[in-house]
Short mmCIF file of C-alpha atoms and ligand atoms in Angstrom, two decimals:
data_model
loop_
_atom_site.label_atom_id
_atom_site.label_comp_id
_atom_site.label_asym_id
_atom_site.label_seq_id
_atom_site.Cartn_x
_atom_site.Cartn_y
_atom_site.Cartn_z
CA MET A 12 0.00 0.00 0.00
CA SER A 13 2.80 2.40 0.88
CA SER A 14 4.25 2.56 -2.66
CA THR A 15 0.88 3.18 -4.32
CA THR A 16 0.72 5.71 -7.16
CA PHE A 17 -2.06 8.29 -7.23
CA ASP A 18 -2.84 10.50 -10.20
CA ASN A 19 -5.61 12.81 -9.08
CA ALA A 20 -6.76 14.12 -12.44
CA PHE A 21 -10.17 15.33 -11.22
CA VAL A 22 -8.76 17.74 -8.62
CA ARG A 23 -5.78 18.67 -10.77
CA GLU A 24 -7.66 19.57 -13.94
CA LEU A 25 -11.02 20.87 -12.76
CA PRO A 26 -12.00 24.00 -10.83
CA ALA A 27 -12.19 23.68 -7.04
CA ASP A 28 -14.45 25.46 -4.58
CA PRO A 29 -12.18 28.30 -3.31
CA GLU A 30 -13.91 28.21 0.09
CA THR A 31 -12.15 25.80 2.44
CA ARG A 32 -14.04 26.32 5.68
CA SER A 33 -16.48 23.63 6.71
CA GLY A 34 -20.20 24.21 6.55
CA VAL A 35 -23.05 23.51 4.20
CA ARG A 36 -23.30 25.88 1.25
CA GLN A 37 -24.22 26.36 -2.39
CA VAL A 38 -21.07 26.00 -4.46
CA HIS A 39 -20.96 27.89 -7.78
CA GLY A 40 -18.34 27.82 -10.49
CA ALA A 41 -16.64 24.71 -9.08
CA LEU A 42 -16.99 20.97 -9.57
CA PHE A 43 -15.81 19.88 -6.11
CA SER A 44 -14.72 20.95 -2.65
CA HIS A 45 -11.60 19.83 -0.84
CA VAL A 46 -12.66 18.09 2.37
CA ARG A 47 -11.03 15.59 4.71
CA PRO A 48 -12.80 12.61 6.20
CA THR A 49 -13.77 13.14 9.85
CA PRO A 50 -11.94 10.62 12.07
CA VAL A 51 -14.00 7.99 13.89
CA ALA A 52 -13.65 6.54 17.40
CA ALA A 53 -12.53 2.99 16.70
CA PRO A 54 -12.15 1.89 13.07
CA ARG A 55 -12.30 -1.89 12.73
CA LEU A 56 -12.20 -3.85 9.47
CA ILE A 57 -15.27 -6.09 9.24
CA ALA A 58 -14.81 -7.44 5.72
CA HIS A 59 -12.94 -6.83 2.49
CA SER A 60 -13.00 -8.04 -1.09
CA ARG A 61 -9.85 -9.90 -2.04
CA GLU A 62 -10.67 -9.43 -5.73
CA VAL A 63 -10.73 -5.65 -5.33
CA LEU A 64 -7.49 -5.73 -3.35
CA ALA A 65 -5.93 -7.54 -6.32
CA LEU A 66 -7.36 -4.98 -8.76
CA LEU A 67 -5.58 -2.27 -6.81
CA GLY A 68 -2.34 -4.24 -6.95
CA TRP A 69 -2.26 -4.83 -3.20
CA ASP A 70 -1.09 -7.90 -1.38
CA GLY A 71 -3.64 -9.78 0.76
CA ALA A 72 -1.51 -9.09 3.85
CA VAL A 73 -2.25 -5.33 3.87
CA VAL A 74 -5.62 -5.86 5.52
CA ALA A 75 -3.99 -7.22 8.67
CA ASP A 76 -2.23 -3.92 9.27
CA ASP A 77 -4.04 -1.41 11.52
CA ALA A 78 -3.18 1.23 8.94
CA PHE A 79 -5.71 -0.33 6.55
CA ALA A 80 -8.67 0.15 8.89
CA ARG A 81 -7.42 3.64 9.77
CA VAL A 82 -7.23 4.77 6.13
CA PHE A 83 -10.53 3.17 5.08
CA GLY A 84 -12.25 4.31 8.26
CA GLY A 85 -11.25 7.89 7.42
CA ASN A 86 -8.71 8.41 10.23
CA ASP A 87 -5.62 8.62 8.06
CA LEU A 88 -4.56 9.48 4.53
CA GLN A 89 -1.95 7.74 2.45
CA PRO A 90 0.69 9.84 0.69
CA GLY A 91 -0.74 11.01 -2.63
CA MET A 92 -4.39 11.09 -1.55
CA GLN A 93 -6.24 14.42 -2.08
CA PRO A 94 -9.72 13.98 -0.65
CA TYR A 95 -12.69 15.86 -2.07
CA ALA A 96 -16.48 15.85 -2.34
CA ALA A 97 -18.01 16.31 -5.80
CA ASN A 98 -20.61 18.93 -6.61
CA TYR A 99 -23.61 17.66 -8.57
CA GLY A 100 -27.36 18.05 -8.88
CA GLY A 101 -30.10 15.70 -9.90
CA HIS A 102 -33.68 14.89 -10.68
CA GLN A 103 -35.17 13.09 -7.69
CA PHE A 104 -38.38 11.12 -8.28
CA GLY A 105 -38.99 13.07 -11.47
CA ASN A 106 -38.35 16.58 -10.09
CA TRP A 107 -35.33 18.81 -10.40
CA ALA A 108 -33.75 19.01 -6.94
CA GLY A 109 -30.96 21.53 -7.49
CA GLN A 110 -27.55 21.07 -5.90
CA LEU A 111 -27.08 17.75 -4.08
CA GLY A 112 -23.39 16.74 -4.17
CA ASP A 113 -21.43 14.19 -2.18
CA GLY A 114 -23.06 14.70 1.20
CA ARG A 115 -21.33 11.76 2.79
CA ALA A 116 -19.07 10.36 0.11
CA ILE A 117 -15.47 11.52 0.03
CA THR A 118 -13.12 10.50 -2.77
CA LEU A 119 -9.63 9.78 -1.45
CA GLY A 120 -7.80 9.74 -4.76
CA GLU A 121 -7.33 8.10 -8.15
CA LEU A 122 -5.10 5.08 -7.74
CA ILE A 123 -3.08 3.85 -10.73
CA ASN A 124 -2.59 0.10 -10.47
CA PRO A 125 0.45 -1.81 -11.80
CA GLN A 126 -1.40 -2.40 -15.09
CA GLY A 127 -1.86 1.35 -15.46
CA GLN A 128 -5.61 1.25 -14.77
CA ARG A 129 -7.24 4.10 -12.87
CA TRP A 130 -9.37 3.29 -9.82
CA GLU A 131 -11.06 6.00 -7.81
CA LEU A 132 -11.29 5.18 -4.10
CA GLN A 133 -14.28 6.69 -2.35
CA LEU A 134 -15.42 6.44 1.26
CA LYS A 135 -19.15 6.47 1.93
CA GLY A 136 -20.14 7.66 5.40
CA ALA A 137 -16.88 9.50 6.13
CA GLY A 138 -18.39 12.61 7.69
CA PRO A 139 -19.88 15.95 6.68
CA THR A 140 -19.04 17.87 3.53
CA PRO A 141 -20.29 21.19 2.11
CA TYR A 142 -23.02 19.09 0.45
CA SER A 143 -24.39 17.37 3.57
CA ARG A 144 -27.41 19.71 3.75
CA SER A 145 -29.20 18.86 7.00
CA ALA A 146 -27.68 15.37 7.40
CA ASP A 147 -24.68 14.02 9.30
CA GLY A 148 -22.43 12.62 6.56
CA ARG A 149 -22.51 9.17 8.15
CA ALA A 150 -23.86 5.74 7.16
CA VAL A 151 -25.36 2.99 9.29
CA LEU A 152 -24.00 -0.55 9.46
CA ARG A 153 -27.10 -2.09 7.85
CA SER A 154 -26.89 -0.01 4.69
CA SER A 155 -23.11 -0.35 4.52
CA VAL A 156 -23.33 -4.16 4.70
CA ARG A 157 -25.92 -4.04 1.94
CA GLU A 158 -23.76 -1.82 -0.29
CA PHE A 159 -20.62 -3.85 0.34
CA LEU A 160 -22.21 -7.22 -0.40
CA CYS A 161 -24.34 -6.16 -3.35
CA SER A 162 -21.50 -4.37 -5.16
CA GLU A 163 -19.47 -7.55 -5.16
CA ALA A 164 -22.44 -9.86 -5.83
CA MET A 165 -23.39 -7.82 -8.89
CA HIS A 166 -19.85 -7.95 -10.22
CA HIS A 167 -19.73 -11.73 -9.93
CA LEU A 168 -23.10 -11.96 -11.68
CA GLY A 169 -21.57 -10.09 -14.61
CA VAL A 170 -23.52 -6.87 -14.02
CA PRO A 171 -21.58 -3.60 -14.56
CA THR A 172 -21.16 -2.05 -11.11
CA THR A 173 -19.00 0.01 -8.80
CA ARG A 174 -16.98 -2.28 -6.54
CA ALA A 175 -16.43 -2.41 -2.79
CA LEU A 176 -12.99 -2.75 -1.24
CA SER A 177 -13.79 -2.69 2.45
CA LEU A 178 -16.39 -2.46 5.18
CA VAL A 179 -15.15 -0.74 8.34
CA ALA A 180 -17.08 -0.37 11.61
CA THR A 181 -16.64 3.12 13.06
CA GLY A 182 -17.17 2.29 16.73
CA GLU A 183 -19.67 5.17 16.80
CA HIS A 184 -23.42 5.35 16.72
CA VAL A 185 -25.58 7.29 14.32
CA VAL A 186 -29.21 8.20 14.80
CA ARG A 187 -31.72 7.25 12.13
CA ASP A 188 -35.49 7.31 11.84
CA MET A 189 -35.70 4.25 9.62
CA PHE A 190 -39.24 4.78 8.34
CA TYR A 191 -39.51 8.53 8.93
CA ASP A 192 -42.28 7.79 11.44
CA GLY A 193 -40.95 9.64 14.45
CA ASN A 194 -39.03 6.70 15.92
CA PRO A 195 -35.35 7.61 15.69
CA GLU A 196 -32.89 5.04 17.02
CA ARG A 197 -29.17 4.81 17.67
CA GLU A 198 -27.55 2.41 15.23
CA PRO A 199 -23.95 1.29 14.74
CA GLY A 200 -22.09 3.23 12.04
CA ALA A 201 -19.86 1.93 9.25
CA ILE A 202 -17.94 3.09 6.19
CA VAL A 203 -17.61 1.36 2.82
CA CYS A 204 -14.76 2.11 0.48
CA ARG A 205 -16.20 1.98 -3.03
CA VAL A 206 -14.02 1.62 -6.08
CA ALA A 207 -14.72 2.53 -9.72
CA PRO A 208 -12.83 4.06 -12.64
CA SER A 209 -15.04 7.14 -12.11
CA PHE A 210 -17.90 8.18 -9.85
CA ILE A 211 -19.15 10.91 -12.22
CA ARG A 212 -22.96 10.87 -12.44
CA PHE A 213 -25.54 12.32 -14.83
CA GLY A 214 -26.18 14.94 -12.15
CA ASN A 215 -22.61 16.29 -12.38
CA PHE A 216 -23.51 17.59 -15.87
CA GLU A 217 -27.02 18.68 -15.01
CA LEU A 218 -25.97 21.10 -12.28
CA PRO A 219 -23.76 23.48 -14.32
CA ALA A 220 -26.26 23.26 -17.21
CA SER A 221 -29.12 24.23 -14.88
CA ARG A 222 -27.15 27.27 -13.75
CA GLY A 223 -26.27 28.29 -17.28
CA ASP A 224 -22.57 27.86 -16.44
CA LEU A 225 -21.64 26.54 -19.88
CA PRO A 226 -17.85 27.01 -19.64
CA LEU A 227 -17.87 24.83 -16.50
CA LEU A 228 -20.07 22.23 -18.17
CA GLU A 229 -17.77 22.11 -21.22
CA ARG A 230 -14.75 21.58 -19.02
CA LEU A 231 -16.43 18.67 -17.29
CA VAL A 232 -17.68 17.10 -20.53
CA ASP A 233 -14.30 17.31 -22.22
CA PHE A 234 -12.50 16.07 -19.08
CA THR A 235 -14.85 13.09 -18.75
CA ILE A 236 -14.36 12.09 -22.37
CA ARG A 237 -10.58 12.38 -22.07
CA ARG A 238 -10.20 10.60 -18.74
CA ASP A 239 -13.02 8.06 -18.75
CA PHE A 240 -13.57 7.33 -22.46
CA PRO A 241 -10.02 7.39 -23.89
CA GLU A 242 -11.00 4.84 -26.57
CA LEU A 243 -13.26 7.47 -28.13
CA VAL A 244 -10.49 10.04 -28.27
CA ALA A 245 -7.88 7.64 -29.64
CA ASP A 246 -9.63 6.91 -32.92
CA ALA A 247 -11.24 10.27 -33.36
CA ALA A 248 -10.18 12.77 -35.91
CA ALA A 249 -13.63 14.14 -35.13
CA ASP A 250 -14.26 17.71 -34.01
CA LYS A 251 -15.26 18.29 -30.41
CA HIS A 252 -19.00 18.29 -31.05
CA ALA A 253 -18.88 15.04 -33.02
CA LEU A 254 -16.82 13.56 -30.20
CA ARG A 255 -19.38 14.68 -27.62
CA ALA A 256 -22.14 13.09 -29.68
CA ARG A 257 -20.23 9.80 -29.90
CA TRP A 258 -19.64 9.96 -26.16
CA PHE A 259 -23.31 10.46 -25.35
CA ALA A 260 -24.21 7.57 -27.67
CA THR A 261 -21.75 5.39 -25.75
CA VAL A 262 -23.33 6.41 -22.44
CA CYS A 263 -26.74 5.43 -23.87
CA GLU A 264 -25.44 2.04 -24.99
CA ARG A 265 -23.77 1.27 -21.68
CA THR A 266 -26.84 2.29 -19.70
CA ALA A 267 -28.97 0.01 -21.90
CA ARG A 268 -26.67 -2.95 -21.27
CA MET A 269 -26.59 -2.27 -17.54
CA VAL A 270 -30.35 -2.17 -17.09
CA ALA A 271 -30.82 -5.25 -19.28
CA HIS A 272 -28.60 -7.09 -16.80
CA TRP A 273 -30.77 -5.85 -13.91
CA MET A 274 -33.81 -7.28 -15.66
CA ARG A 275 -32.02 -10.58 -16.26
CA VAL A 276 -31.07 -11.13 -12.63
CA GLY A 277 -34.13 -9.57 -10.97
CA PHE A 278 -32.46 -6.52 -9.42
CA VAL A 279 -34.53 -3.48 -8.42
CA HIS A 280 -32.34 -0.42 -7.80
CA GLY A 281 -34.96 1.47 -5.82
CA VAL A 282 -33.74 5.08 -6.27
CA MET A 283 -32.93 5.73 -9.90
CA ASN A 284 -32.58 9.48 -9.49
CA THR A 285 -30.23 11.10 -12.00
CA ASP A 286 -27.66 11.68 -9.24
CA ASN A 287 -27.57 7.90 -8.88
CA MET A 288 -26.80 7.19 -12.55
CA SER A 289 -23.17 6.55 -13.43
CA ILE A 290 -21.74 8.09 -16.60
CA LEU A 291 -19.90 4.79 -17.13
CA GLY A 292 -23.09 2.73 -17.11
CA LEU A 293 -22.25 1.13 -13.76
CA THR A 294 -24.78 0.25 -11.10
CA ILE A 295 -24.10 2.88 -8.44
CA ASP A 296 -25.44 3.91 -5.02
CA TYR A 297 -26.84 0.83 -3.38
CA GLY A 298 -29.59 2.09 -1.07
CA PRO A 299 -33.11 0.67 -0.79
CA TYR A 300 -32.49 -1.85 -3.57
CA GLY A 301 -34.00 -5.33 -3.63
CA TRP A 302 -34.17 -8.61 -5.51
CA ILE A 303 -37.24 -10.10 -7.07
CA ASP A 304 -38.34 -13.22 -5.18
CA ASP A 305 -41.84 -14.04 -6.50
CA TYR A 306 -42.05 -12.45 -9.94
CA ASP A 307 -43.83 -9.12 -9.67
CA PRO A 308 -43.11 -6.48 -12.31
CA ASP A 309 -44.69 -3.79 -10.09
CA TRP A 310 -42.54 -4.43 -7.05
CA THR A 311 -40.21 -1.92 -5.46
CA PRO A 312 -38.65 -2.36 -2.02
CA ASN A 313 -38.44 1.40 -1.46
CA THR A 314 -41.18 2.55 0.92
CA THR A 315 -40.31 6.17 0.05
CA ASP A 316 -41.60 5.33 -3.47
CA ALA A 317 -44.63 3.30 -2.35
CA GLN A 318 -47.18 5.75 -3.74
CA GLY A 319 -46.10 6.26 -7.35
CA ARG A 320 -43.86 3.19 -7.65
CA ARG A 321 -41.82 5.16 -10.12
CA TYR A 322 -38.83 2.85 -9.73
CA ARG A 323 -40.68 -0.49 -9.81
CA PHE A 324 -38.94 -3.45 -11.47
CA ALA A 325 -40.56 -3.29 -14.91
CA ASN A 326 -40.23 0.49 -15.11
CA GLN A 327 -36.44 0.51 -14.88
CA PRO A 328 -35.60 0.52 -18.63
CA GLY A 329 -38.06 3.37 -19.23
CA ILE A 330 -36.59 5.31 -16.31
CA CYS A 331 -33.09 4.88 -17.72
CA LEU A 332 -34.33 6.47 -20.93
CA TRP A 333 -36.01 9.30 -19.01
CA ASN A 334 -32.77 9.92 -17.13
CA LEU A 335 -30.75 9.87 -20.36
CA GLU A 336 -33.16 12.47 -21.74
CA ARG A 337 -32.34 14.69 -18.76
CA LEU A 338 -28.62 14.21 -19.46
CA ALA A 339 -29.22 14.95 -23.15
CA SER A 340 -30.93 18.22 -22.22
CA ALA A 341 -27.88 19.22 -20.20
CA ILE A 342 -25.41 18.31 -22.95
CA ALA A 343 -27.58 20.00 -25.59
CA THR A 344 -26.61 23.35 -24.07
CA VAL A 345 -23.07 22.84 -25.38
CA MET A 346 -23.98 21.32 -28.76
CA PRO A 347 -24.77 23.15 -32.02
CA ASP A 348 -27.73 20.87 -32.76
CA THR A 349 -29.63 18.15 -30.96
CA LYS A 350 -30.09 15.61 -33.76
CA PRO A 351 -27.12 13.42 -32.73
CA LEU A 352 -28.43 13.36 -29.15
CA GLU A 353 -31.85 12.25 -30.35
CA ASP A 354 -30.21 9.52 -32.44
CA ALA A 355 -28.28 8.37 -29.38
CA LEU A 356 -31.49 8.11 -27.34
CA GLN A 357 -32.89 5.91 -30.09
CA ARG A 358 -29.68 3.87 -29.79
CA PHE A 359 -30.62 3.21 -26.16
CA VAL A 360 -33.95 1.76 -27.30
CA ASP A 361 -32.30 -0.39 -29.98
CA VAL A 362 -29.53 -1.72 -27.74
CA TYR A 363 -31.94 -2.42 -24.91
CA THR A 364 -34.28 -4.30 -27.25
CA GLU A 365 -31.38 -6.39 -28.52
CA CYS A 366 -30.19 -7.17 -24.96
CA GLU A 367 -33.69 -8.00 -23.79
CA ARG A 368 -33.99 -10.49 -26.64
CA ALA A 369 -30.73 -12.07 -25.57
CA ASN A 370 -32.20 -12.26 -22.06
CA VAL A 371 -35.30 -14.02 -23.37
CA ALA A 372 -33.14 -16.53 -25.23
CA GLY A 373 -30.94 -17.12 -22.19
CA LYS A 374 -33.82 -17.46 -19.77
CA LEU A 375 -35.68 -19.91 -21.99
CA GLY A 376 -32.64 -21.88 -23.13
CA LEU A 377 -32.80 -20.85 -26.78
CA ARG A 378 -29.98 -20.02 -29.12
CA GLU A 379 -31.85 -17.11 -30.62
CA CYS A 380 -34.94 -15.14 -29.74
CA ARG A 381 -37.59 -14.83 -32.44
CA GLU A 382 -40.69 -12.69 -32.44
CA ASP A 383 -42.82 -15.56 -31.11
CA ASP A 384 -40.40 -16.19 -28.29
CA VAL A 385 -41.03 -12.73 -26.90
CA ARG A 386 -44.68 -13.76 -26.60
CA LEU A 387 -43.69 -17.07 -25.00
CA MET A 388 -41.71 -15.13 -22.40
CA ASP A 389 -44.50 -12.61 -21.80
CA ASP A 390 -46.94 -15.46 -21.23
CA LEU A 391 -44.56 -17.06 -18.76
CA ARG A 392 -44.16 -13.77 -16.90
CA GLY A 393 -47.92 -13.46 -16.62
CA LEU A 394 -48.16 -16.98 -15.23
CA MET A 395 -45.32 -16.42 -12.78
CA ARG A 396 -46.90 -13.22 -11.49
CA ASP A 397 -50.37 -14.72 -11.06
CA ALA A 398 -49.16 -17.93 -9.42
CA GLU A 399 -46.46 -16.30 -7.21
CA VAL A 400 -43.45 -18.02 -8.68
CA ASP A 401 -39.85 -17.32 -7.71
CA MET A 402 -38.10 -15.87 -10.75
CA THR A 403 -34.56 -17.00 -9.90
CA ILE A 404 -35.49 -20.55 -8.90
CA PHE A 405 -37.83 -21.02 -11.87
CA HIS A 406 -35.31 -20.10 -14.58
CA ARG A 407 -32.54 -22.09 -12.96
CA ALA A 408 -34.75 -25.16 -12.65
CA LEU A 409 -36.14 -24.80 -16.16
CA ALA A 410 -32.75 -26.13 -17.29
CA ASP A 411 -33.71 -29.43 -15.59
CA VAL A 412 -37.03 -29.92 -17.35
CA ALA A 413 -36.82 -32.86 -19.77
CA ILE A 414 -37.81 -31.67 -23.21
CA ASP A 415 -39.13 -35.10 -24.28
CA ALA A 416 -41.44 -35.34 -21.30
CA PRO A 417 -41.89 -31.86 -19.79
CA SER A 418 -43.36 -31.78 -16.30
CA LEU A 419 -43.66 -29.36 -13.40
CA ALA A 420 -41.73 -31.64 -11.04
CA PRO A 421 -38.33 -29.91 -11.32
CA LEU A 422 -40.06 -26.52 -10.84
CA GLN A 423 -41.98 -27.28 -7.63
CA GLY A 424 -39.48 -25.41 -5.50
CA ALA A 425 -40.28 -22.14 -7.26
CA PHE A 426 -43.90 -21.87 -6.04
CA TYR A 427 -44.74 -19.85 -2.92
CA ASP A 428 -48.37 -20.86 -2.54
CA ASP A 429 -49.75 -24.40 -2.88
CA ALA A 430 -53.29 -23.35 -3.72
CA LYS A 431 -52.12 -20.96 -6.41
CA ARG A 432 -49.82 -23.63 -7.79
CA ALA A 433 -52.64 -26.17 -8.01
CA ARG A 434 -54.81 -23.65 -9.83
CA ALA A 435 -52.05 -22.67 -12.25
CA GLU A 436 -50.81 -26.18 -12.98
CA PRO A 437 -52.75 -26.78 -16.22
CA ALA A 438 -51.61 -23.44 -17.61
CA PHE A 439 -48.00 -24.17 -16.70
CA ILE A 440 -48.20 -27.62 -18.29
CA ASP A 441 -49.49 -26.04 -21.50
CA TRP A 442 -46.73 -23.49 -21.40
CA LEU A 443 -44.06 -26.15 -20.81
CA ALA A 444 -45.34 -28.06 -23.85
CA ARG A 445 -45.08 -24.93 -26.01
CA HIS A 446 -41.63 -24.28 -24.64
CA ALA A 447 -40.49 -27.86 -25.26
CA ALA A 448 -41.72 -27.74 -28.84
CA ARG A 449 -39.79 -24.55 -29.43
CA VAL A 450 -36.63 -25.87 -27.79
CA ARG A 451 -36.74 -29.06 -29.88
CA GLU A 452 -36.42 -27.08 -33.09
CA ASP A 453 -33.83 -24.68 -31.68
CA GLN A 454 -31.34 -26.62 -29.61
CA PRO A 455 -31.93 -30.30 -29.40
CA ASP A 456 -28.75 -31.10 -27.47
CA ALA A 457 -29.86 -31.17 -23.85
CA ALA A 458 -26.40 -30.90 -22.28
CA THR A 459 -25.45 -27.87 -24.39
CA ARG A 460 -28.73 -26.15 -23.60
CA ARG A 461 -28.47 -26.87 -19.89
CA ALA A 462 -24.90 -25.51 -19.67
CA ALA A 463 -25.91 -22.35 -21.55
CA MET A 464 -28.89 -21.80 -19.23
CA LEU A 465 -26.90 -22.31 -16.04
CA ALA A 466 -24.33 -19.75 -17.23
CA VAL A 467 -26.88 -16.91 -17.36
CA ASN A 468 -29.50 -17.92 -14.78
CA PRO A 469 -27.90 -17.60 -11.35
CA LYS A 470 -28.48 -19.94 -8.46
CA TYR A 471 -27.28 -17.50 -5.79
CA VAL A 472 -28.47 -13.90 -5.57
CA LEU A 473 -28.41 -11.53 -2.61
CA ARG A 474 -31.99 -12.07 -1.53
CA ASN A 475 -33.14 -9.28 0.74
CA TYR A 476 -33.70 -11.54 3.71
CA LEU A 477 -30.22 -13.08 3.41
CA ALA A 478 -28.63 -9.64 3.65
CA GLN A 479 -30.90 -8.84 6.60
CA GLU A 480 -29.90 -12.02 8.45
CA ALA A 481 -26.22 -11.16 7.99
CA ILE A 482 -26.95 -7.62 9.26
CA ASP A 483 -28.82 -8.87 12.34
CA GLN A 484 -25.93 -11.20 13.13
CA ALA A 485 -23.33 -8.46 12.65
CA THR A 486 -25.33 -6.07 14.84
CA ALA A 487 -25.17 -8.74 17.55
CA GLY A 488 -21.38 -8.87 17.15
CA ASP A 489 -20.92 -11.79 14.76
CA ASP A 490 -19.59 -10.81 11.32
CA SER A 491 -19.35 -14.33 9.95
CA GLY A 492 -22.64 -14.13 8.05
CA ILE A 493 -21.20 -11.35 5.91
CA THR A 494 -18.13 -13.33 4.88
CA THR A 495 -20.17 -16.49 4.24
CA LEU A 496 -22.52 -14.60 1.93
CA LEU A 497 -19.66 -12.81 0.20
CA ASP A 498 -18.06 -16.17 -0.46
CA ALA A 499 -21.23 -17.81 -1.82
CA LEU A 500 -21.95 -14.83 -4.04
CA ARG A 501 -18.51 -15.12 -5.63
CA ARG A 502 -19.75 -18.04 -7.72
CA PRO A 503 -23.44 -17.33 -8.36
CA TYR A 504 -23.73 -19.67 -11.34
CA ASP A 505 -22.08 -22.69 -9.68
CA GLU A 506 -23.77 -25.43 -7.73
CA GLN A 507 -22.29 -25.10 -4.24
CA PRO A 508 -23.00 -28.28 -2.31
CA GLY A 509 -23.84 -27.54 1.32
CA ARG A 510 -25.05 -24.01 0.54
CA GLU A 511 -28.50 -24.87 -0.82
CA ALA A 512 -30.09 -22.98 2.06
CA LEU A 513 -28.82 -19.76 0.48
CA ALA A 514 -30.57 -20.59 -2.81
CA GLY A 515 -34.08 -21.31 -1.53
CA ARG A 516 -37.29 -19.34 -1.56
CA ARG A 517 -37.70 -16.33 0.70
CA PRO A 518 -39.08 -17.67 3.99
CA ASP A 519 -42.54 -16.63 5.04
CA TRP A 520 -41.39 -14.55 8.00
CA ALA A 521 -39.49 -12.28 5.60
CA ARG A 522 -42.48 -11.49 3.43
CA ARG A 523 -43.37 -8.13 4.93
CA LYS A 524 -40.49 -7.48 7.25
CA ALA A 525 -38.49 -4.24 7.41
CA GLY A 526 -35.16 -4.73 5.68
CA CYS A 527 -36.44 -7.74 3.74
CA SER A 528 -39.28 -6.42 1.65
CA MET A 529 -39.47 -2.83 2.87
CA LEU A 530 -36.61 -0.37 2.88
CA SER A 531 -36.43 3.39 2.90
CA CYS A 532 -33.88 6.00 1.86
CA SER A 533 -32.91 6.42 5.53
CA SER A 534 -29.47 4.91 5.66
P1 AMP B 614 -29.14 9.17 -2.05
O1 AMP B 614 -30.63 9.11 -2.02
O2 AMP B 614 -28.44 8.25 -1.11
O3 AMP B 614 -28.57 9.08 -3.43
O4 AMP B 614 -28.74 10.63 -1.51
C1 AMP B 614 -29.23 11.82 -2.07
C2 AMP B 614 -28.42 13.00 -1.57
O5 AMP B 614 -28.46 13.06 -0.13
C3 AMP B 614 -26.95 12.98 -1.95
O6 AMP B 614 -26.53 14.29 -2.16
C4 AMP B 614 -26.32 12.40 -0.70
O7 AMP B 614 -24.97 12.74 -0.59
C5 AMP B 614 -27.16 13.02 0.40
N1 AMP B 614 -27.15 12.22 1.63
C6 AMP B 614 -27.78 11.04 1.86
N2 AMP B 614 -27.55 10.61 3.11
C7 AMP B 614 -26.76 11.53 3.72
C8 AMP B 614 -26.17 11.67 5.02
N3 AMP B 614 -26.35 10.76 5.98
N4 AMP B 614 -25.42 12.76 5.25
C9 AMP B 614 -25.22 13.70 4.31
N5 AMP B 614 -25.75 13.64 3.07
C10 AMP B 614 -26.51 12.57 2.77
MG1 MG B 615 -26.88 9.08 -4.25
#
């Protein structure tokens, strides 16, 4: 760790807030504020990701050193780190919210690993910044465990995401009113160190555009293209506006691929505000997210969104497009015409449609998805919703249905309700016959089909109740549940004998329990 190289391009090349005193404020004409993490009482490393350590070029032994918990608990800086909080705005739940900024995230620096790759290290929960508004800059253990585990689980599932290096207990308490119902409680605090090539969000561009500060916006756009999309610059003889158009089209494509992965694995982000959308098309800001158990396209775990259900599962691709439109409006202020931006938004639709078809093929065990197969999938989704069928278990087990003699037997474990299953059985048997007929003409080799299905339909996902059990255990002083889950989620597509309990249906007690099916933004 001691010989690590940092190259802090963001703070070197972009305008800083000249004000250095602490205190919440509106920051104009600057893209960030210098701010140091606030030290905590007793930093203690709870868990780390060995894969992320390796990405950073660090030896596994560094975590044993007290210095590691001190740095990633915010009590110490390594040479070369230049901590800052970024200034951005955003649309929250469909409305422009003005300046938001990193209210509790503090970037430590941009690490250059031995392969020359850039990795931004960012603490979440490291204390107040100029952007903390009325909040404390801290994070609770429960939400930090959830962010740490889900970042790594998503990566191993093949979903583009920010990563998590470490989870550090602060030894301090924070006060939270979990459901905003007048019942604040003291909860243990923690800090996650997140890692990504860049934490720039759609909202970073929206804020200067909303203020009419076009020179600042241009600096950020051109910096982002240069630092985070070098492949576009390398082969571009293009002028700056053509380059910006290509860049925005790339953002649209990446966002489409990301959300198609969410739909494949049953992930519901929960708070898809434009300040929570990564310019790199990474899943970012794990808050009140959740995983689909019984298939329900209208489900969202976020109680803060219970009324409008804006961010419900099936709405996520449409919301990505809406958010990209907000980004397009910001970028349009520094473009001579908007046609290329409109084309890029259409590119989102086309790429998403193509990815969704690949999902249909993968989930049904087909080599290619034809028009009729989309209908076959839609019919299945309707059946799964009406009969309360577990999405993850069903698609995994579908690989075990014999095509010569299809039956519901391998799929029994996916049903939550016996009465509903009995009622739906004839419809499912019909559907399985249609599916078998289609598979016979597409991919008759059973072993090949099965292997292809198991590679894209996970067995292990971070079900909400599993995360909650690990949190309850950790709150009682036992961190082992976190490391067990982290380990299982490393190989989500493998059978892991002895770990079947982590791949079962959500238990009944977890159906309507806080943390399992209901979460809020209070974290
Ligand atoms: P989120 O909904 O987590 O994306 O947060 C929205 C905004 O609130 C961002 O500007 C966050 O930095 C800020 N925020 C959330 N929680 C806190 C906190 N505990 N302290 C300070 N700022 C916060
Ligand atoms: Mg956020």
